[in-house]
Amino acid sequence: MEEALINVLPDLETLSREAAHFFVKLSSASVQGKGIFSVALAGGSTPRTLYQLLASSDFKERIPWPGVHLFWGDERCVPPSHRDSNYKMVQETLISRITIPPENIHRMPGELDPGQGAGLYEKKLRDFFEAENIPRFDLILLGLGTDGHIASLFPGSPALQEKRRLVVPASTEGARHHRLTLTLPVINNARRIFFMVAGAEKAGVLAHVLQDQEGSPDLPARMVSLAKGELSWYLDQAAVGLLK
Ligand code: 6PG
């Protein structure tokens, strides 16, 4: 993995606050420079605190929401009102608490057949990012699964080999729902990634991802490699407990 900026904070609240400050800075600079800031959001429990902070009085007035476009990095194949929907989580923690044009919200259509949903979202990305071959998000948020997955790219999944498609259906053993996920070509073309990892249950996998040079090259999190972008890790003390 290339050189990255590693921020270690005491806990989830402080790491989320640090990430929120950087979100303000990046979104303001981007909107000032080119009029928009495109971000692909993560699901799971880790980014909830960040979303709540972005919607809080400390941060929300400092973010140029009319220029911010929200996309999703992955989604469960469920309707947007379903309790497992990543869109619903972001709607509750962030979108319902800020003023943002509805046309800036680009959710993954989890309610459709997975193949059709992936195709439609891919088209949406190609239209939004216009002529670009592979979309270049200003920011992609990622969490880390205890098995090393990112977005809905799971270890051993054929989706990890995808070179051409931007969005694919994905599934993993034991998961309640099929998923839709961005593919590695899109993730690795981002201008910036925030990788947010908190909690002792992530310490083992994080040590593999960051320090195990020989082992587990096929861990999805190790396949994140930004040739033309920058990676910022936001880690808490518990997650770094097994790093040497
Ligand atoms: C999702 C994800 C997924 C998540 C990890 C970590 O939709 O679930 O985007 O990749 O980031 O599973 O999840 P936690 O933050 O809940 O540990």
Short mmCIF file of C-alpha atoms and ligand atoms in Angstrom, two decimals:
data_model
loop_
_atom_site.label_atom_id
_atom_site.label_comp_id
_atom_site.label_asym_id
_atom_site.label_seq_id
_atom_site.Cartn_x
_atom_site.Cartn_y
_atom_site.Cartn_z
CA MET A 1 0.00 0.00 0.00
CA GLU A 2 1.27 3.51 -0.82
CA GLU A 3 2.20 6.15 1.73
CA ALA A 4 -0.89 7.24 3.59
CA LEU A 5 -1.84 9.72 6.23
CA ILE A 6 -2.56 7.79 9.43
CA ASN A 7 -4.57 9.53 12.14
CA VAL A 8 -4.90 7.68 15.44
CA LEU A 9 -7.45 9.19 17.82
CA PRO A 10 -8.62 8.06 21.25
CA ASP A 11 -12.09 6.87 20.21
CA LEU A 12 -14.79 6.84 17.55
CA GLU A 13 -16.11 10.27 18.53
CA THR A 14 -12.74 12.01 18.20
CA LEU A 15 -11.78 10.21 15.01
CA SER A 16 -15.13 11.14 13.49
CA ARG A 17 -14.64 14.77 14.55
CA GLU A 18 -11.21 14.83 12.91
CA ALA A 19 -12.68 13.36 9.72
CA ALA A 20 -15.53 15.91 9.83
CA HIS A 21 -13.03 18.79 9.98
CA PHE A 22 -11.25 17.42 6.91
CA PHE A 23 -14.60 16.89 5.16
CA VAL A 24 -15.35 20.60 5.66
CA LYS A 25 -11.98 21.57 4.24
CA LEU A 26 -12.14 19.25 1.21
CA SER A 27 -15.76 20.05 0.32
CA SER A 28 -15.21 23.81 0.61
CA ALA A 29 -12.07 23.75 -1.54
CA SER A 30 -13.69 21.50 -4.14
CA VAL A 31 -16.91 23.52 -4.43
CA GLN A 32 -14.93 26.74 -4.57
CA GLY A 33 -12.66 25.34 -7.27
CA LYS A 34 -15.04 23.45 -9.58
CA GLY A 35 -18.54 23.91 -8.17
CA ILE A 36 -19.08 20.40 -6.87
CA PHE A 37 -17.87 17.85 -4.34
CA SER A 38 -18.74 14.22 -5.07
CA VAL A 39 -18.62 11.73 -2.23
CA ALA A 40 -19.43 8.03 -2.01
CA LEU A 41 -20.65 7.14 1.47
CA ALA A 42 -20.07 3.97 3.46
CA GLY A 43 -22.62 1.91 5.34
CA GLY A 44 -22.08 -0.07 8.53
CA SER A 45 -21.98 1.37 12.01
CA THR A 46 -18.60 3.17 12.01
CA PRO A 47 -19.51 6.24 9.88
CA ARG A 48 -22.79 6.99 11.71
CA THR A 49 -21.01 9.31 14.14
CA LEU A 50 -19.37 11.19 11.27
CA TYR A 51 -22.74 11.65 9.55
CA GLN A 52 -24.32 12.90 12.77
CA LEU A 53 -21.47 15.33 13.27
CA LEU A 54 -21.70 16.66 9.70
CA ALA A 55 -25.38 17.37 10.40
CA SER A 56 -24.67 19.02 13.78
CA SER A 57 -24.54 22.76 14.40
CA ASP A 58 -20.73 22.52 14.74
CA PHE A 59 -20.31 21.53 11.10
CA LYS A 60 -23.38 21.78 8.91
CA GLU A 61 -23.24 25.53 8.25
CA ARG A 62 -19.62 25.18 7.14
CA ILE A 63 -20.33 22.69 4.36
CA PRO A 64 -21.44 23.98 0.91
CA TRP A 65 -24.32 21.45 0.63
CA PRO A 66 -25.78 22.78 -2.66
CA GLY A 67 -22.53 21.69 -4.34
CA VAL A 68 -22.19 18.39 -2.47
CA HIS A 69 -23.36 15.24 -4.30
CA LEU A 70 -23.96 12.15 -2.19
CA PHE A 71 -23.47 8.71 -3.69
CA TRP A 72 -23.15 5.32 -2.00
CA GLY A 73 -20.24 2.90 -2.11
CA ASP A 74 -22.49 -0.07 -1.48
CA GLU A 75 -26.06 -0.99 -0.64
CA ARG A 76 -28.14 -3.94 0.49
CA CYS A 77 -30.71 -5.07 -2.07
CA VAL A 78 -33.65 -3.85 -0.05
CA PRO A 79 -36.10 -0.95 -0.45
CA PRO A 80 -34.88 2.45 0.81
CA SER A 81 -37.27 2.27 3.77
CA HIS A 82 -35.84 -1.07 4.97
CA ARG A 83 -33.97 -1.06 8.29
CA ASP A 84 -30.90 -2.59 6.62
CA SER A 85 -30.72 0.06 3.89
CA ASN A 86 -27.53 2.14 3.86
CA TYR A 87 -29.53 4.94 2.27
CA LYS A 88 -31.98 4.88 5.19
CA MET A 89 -29.13 5.11 7.70
CA VAL A 90 -27.70 8.18 5.96
CA GLN A 91 -31.17 9.66 5.53
CA GLU A 92 -31.77 9.43 9.27
CA THR A 93 -28.34 10.53 10.50
CA LEU A 94 -27.54 13.22 7.91
CA ILE A 95 -29.87 14.02 5.03
CA SER A 96 -32.99 14.69 7.12
CA ARG A 97 -31.03 17.19 9.24
CA ILE A 98 -29.43 19.33 6.53
CA THR A 99 -30.62 21.43 3.61
CA ILE A 100 -29.42 19.78 0.42
CA PRO A 101 -31.12 19.75 -2.99
CA PRO A 102 -32.91 16.39 -3.49
CA GLU A 103 -31.24 16.07 -6.91
CA ASN A 104 -27.87 15.87 -5.13
CA ILE A 105 -28.84 12.58 -3.49
CA HIS A 106 -27.87 9.64 -5.69
CA ARG A 107 -28.86 6.50 -3.83
CA MET A 108 -28.22 2.99 -5.13
CA PRO A 109 -31.53 1.40 -6.23
CA GLY A 110 -31.45 -1.52 -3.80
CA GLU A 111 -35.11 -2.32 -4.39
CA LEU A 112 -34.47 -3.56 -7.96
CA ASP A 113 -33.18 -6.87 -9.22
CA PRO A 114 -29.40 -6.70 -8.40
CA GLY A 115 -28.23 -6.92 -12.03
CA GLN A 116 -30.64 -4.22 -13.12
CA GLY A 117 -29.85 -2.01 -10.11
CA ALA A 118 -26.10 -2.27 -10.74
CA GLY A 119 -26.59 -1.41 -14.44
CA LEU A 120 -28.73 1.61 -13.64
CA TYR A 121 -26.31 2.95 -11.04
CA GLU A 122 -23.41 2.47 -13.43
CA LYS A 123 -25.29 4.53 -16.01
CA LYS A 124 -25.98 7.19 -13.41
CA LEU A 125 -22.26 7.39 -12.61
CA ARG A 126 -21.26 7.54 -16.27
CA ASP A 127 -23.80 10.34 -16.90
CA PHE A 128 -22.87 12.31 -13.81
CA PHE A 129 -19.12 12.13 -14.35
CA GLU A 130 -19.64 12.68 -18.09
CA ALA A 131 -16.78 11.84 -20.44
CA GLU A 132 -14.59 10.27 -17.79
CA ASN A 133 -13.98 6.60 -18.36
CA ILE A 134 -13.75 5.67 -14.71
CA PRO A 135 -15.47 8.16 -12.38
CA ARG A 136 -13.20 10.12 -10.13
CA PHE A 137 -14.91 10.75 -6.80
CA ASP A 138 -13.58 13.63 -4.75
CA LEU A 139 -13.98 11.44 -1.68
CA ILE A 140 -14.87 7.83 -0.95
CA LEU A 141 -15.54 6.70 2.62
CA LEU A 142 -14.64 3.13 3.51
CA GLY A 143 -15.09 1.01 6.60
CA LEU A 144 -13.30 -2.26 7.22
CA GLY A 145 -15.01 -5.60 7.89
CA THR A 146 -13.42 -8.03 10.34
CA ASP A 147 -12.85 -10.32 7.33
CA GLY A 148 -11.04 -7.52 5.47
CA HIS A 149 -13.93 -6.52 3.20
CA ILE A 150 -14.46 -2.99 1.98
CA ALA A 151 -17.73 -1.63 0.58
CA SER A 152 -19.37 -4.96 -0.41
CA LEU A 153 -16.20 -6.45 -1.88
CA PHE A 154 -15.68 -9.62 0.15
CA PRO A 155 -12.61 -11.90 0.28
CA GLY A 156 -12.60 -14.38 -2.61
CA SER A 157 -15.40 -12.62 -4.48
CA PRO A 158 -15.19 -12.56 -8.29
CA ALA A 159 -16.20 -8.89 -8.02
CA LEU A 160 -12.62 -8.18 -6.90
CA GLN A 161 -11.39 -9.06 -10.39
CA GLU A 162 -13.72 -6.62 -12.13
CA LYS A 163 -11.80 -4.28 -14.42
CA ARG A 164 -14.50 -2.73 -16.58
CA ARG A 165 -17.79 -2.44 -14.75
CA LEU A 166 -18.23 0.31 -12.17
CA VAL A 167 -20.98 -1.29 -10.09
CA VAL A 168 -21.71 -5.00 -9.62
CA PRO A 169 -24.03 -7.22 -7.59
CA ALA A 170 -22.26 -8.96 -4.72
CA SER A 171 -23.09 -11.47 -2.06
CA THR A 172 -21.34 -13.32 0.71
CA GLU A 173 -22.17 -16.43 2.69
CA GLY A 174 -24.41 -15.79 5.61
CA ALA A 175 -25.43 -12.28 4.54
CA ARG A 176 -29.13 -11.53 4.79
CA HIS A 177 -29.32 -9.65 1.50
CA HIS A 178 -27.64 -9.42 -1.87
CA ARG A 179 -25.64 -6.22 -2.24
CA LEU A 180 -24.59 -3.70 -4.84
CA THR A 181 -21.05 -2.37 -4.69
CA LEU A 182 -18.65 -0.04 -6.43
CA THR A 183 -15.75 -1.96 -7.95
CA LEU A 184 -12.02 -1.53 -7.33
CA PRO A 185 -11.37 0.51 -10.51
CA VAL A 186 -13.74 3.18 -9.15
CA ILE A 187 -12.48 3.01 -5.58
CA ASN A 188 -8.85 3.21 -6.68
CA ASN A 189 -9.53 6.21 -8.90
CA ALA A 190 -10.74 8.41 -6.03
CA ARG A 191 -9.04 11.70 -5.29
CA ARG A 192 -9.20 10.88 -1.59
CA ILE A 193 -10.30 7.98 0.58
CA PHE A 194 -11.16 8.15 4.27
CA PHE A 195 -10.66 4.68 5.73
CA MET A 196 -12.41 4.68 9.12
CA VAL A 197 -11.77 1.84 11.54
CA ALA A 198 -12.71 1.69 15.22
CA GLY A 199 -12.94 -0.98 17.90
CA ALA A 200 -10.83 -3.84 19.26
CA GLU A 201 -12.63 -6.38 17.03
CA LYS A 202 -10.90 -4.75 14.03
CA ALA A 203 -7.38 -4.83 15.55
CA GLY A 204 -6.40 -8.20 14.05
CA VAL A 205 -7.50 -7.47 10.51
CA LEU A 206 -6.09 -3.95 10.63
CA ALA A 207 -2.67 -5.33 11.57
CA HIS A 208 -2.86 -7.65 8.54
CA VAL A 209 -3.87 -4.84 6.24
CA LEU A 210 -1.24 -2.37 7.38
CA GLN A 211 1.69 -4.51 8.42
CA ASP A 212 1.55 -8.06 7.11
CA GLN A 213 3.64 -7.60 3.97
CA GLU A 214 3.71 -11.28 2.94
CA GLY A 215 0.36 -12.62 4.08
CA SER A 216 -3.14 -12.08 2.74
CA PRO A 217 -2.47 -10.18 -0.50
CA ASP A 218 -6.03 -11.03 -1.49
CA LEU A 219 -7.60 -9.23 1.44
CA PRO A 220 -9.91 -6.68 -0.24
CA ALA A 221 -8.67 -3.84 1.99
CA ARG A 222 -5.13 -4.49 0.76
CA MET A 223 -6.25 -3.95 -2.81
CA VAL A 224 -6.91 -0.28 -2.15
CA SER A 225 -4.17 1.54 -3.96
CA LEU A 226 -4.52 5.12 -5.09
CA ALA A 227 -2.16 5.87 -7.96
CA LYS A 228 -3.43 9.45 -8.25
CA GLY A 229 -5.12 10.02 -4.93
CA GLU A 230 -4.55 10.19 -1.21
CA LEU A 231 -5.55 7.83 1.51
CA SER A 232 -6.36 9.05 5.02
CA TRP A 233 -6.78 6.49 7.77
CA TYR A 234 -8.92 7.41 10.78
CA LEU A 235 -8.24 4.84 13.49
CA ASP A 236 -9.05 4.64 17.17
CA GLN A 237 -6.76 3.36 19.93
CA ALA A 238 -8.60 0.06 20.22
CA ALA A 239 -8.23 -0.68 16.50
CA VAL A 240 -4.47 -0.07 16.51
CA GLY A 241 -3.96 -2.31 19.57
CA LEU A 242 -2.17 -5.04 17.60
CA LEU A 243 0.01 -2.82 15.39
CA LYS A 244 3.71 -3.14 16.07
C1 6PG B 1 -21.68 -1.80 4.66
C2 6PG B 1 -20.30 -1.40 4.33
C3 6PG B 1 -19.21 -2.25 4.85
C4 6PG B 1 -18.79 -1.74 6.22
C5 6PG B 1 -17.97 -2.75 6.97
C6 6PG B 1 -17.64 -2.28 8.36
O1 6PG B 1 -22.57 -1.36 4.00
O2 6PG B 1 -21.86 -2.57 5.62
O3 6PG B 1 -20.08 -0.35 3.56
O4 6PG B 1 -18.13 -2.37 4.00
O5 6PG B 1 -18.07 -0.54 6.07
O6 6PG B 1 -18.71 -3.94 7.05
O7 6PG B 1 -18.84 -2.17 9.05
P1 6PG B 1 -18.93 -1.58 10.51
O8 6PG B 1 -18.59 -0.15 10.42
O9 6PG B 1 -20.35 -1.81 10.92
O10 6PG B 1 -17.95 -2.35 11.33
#
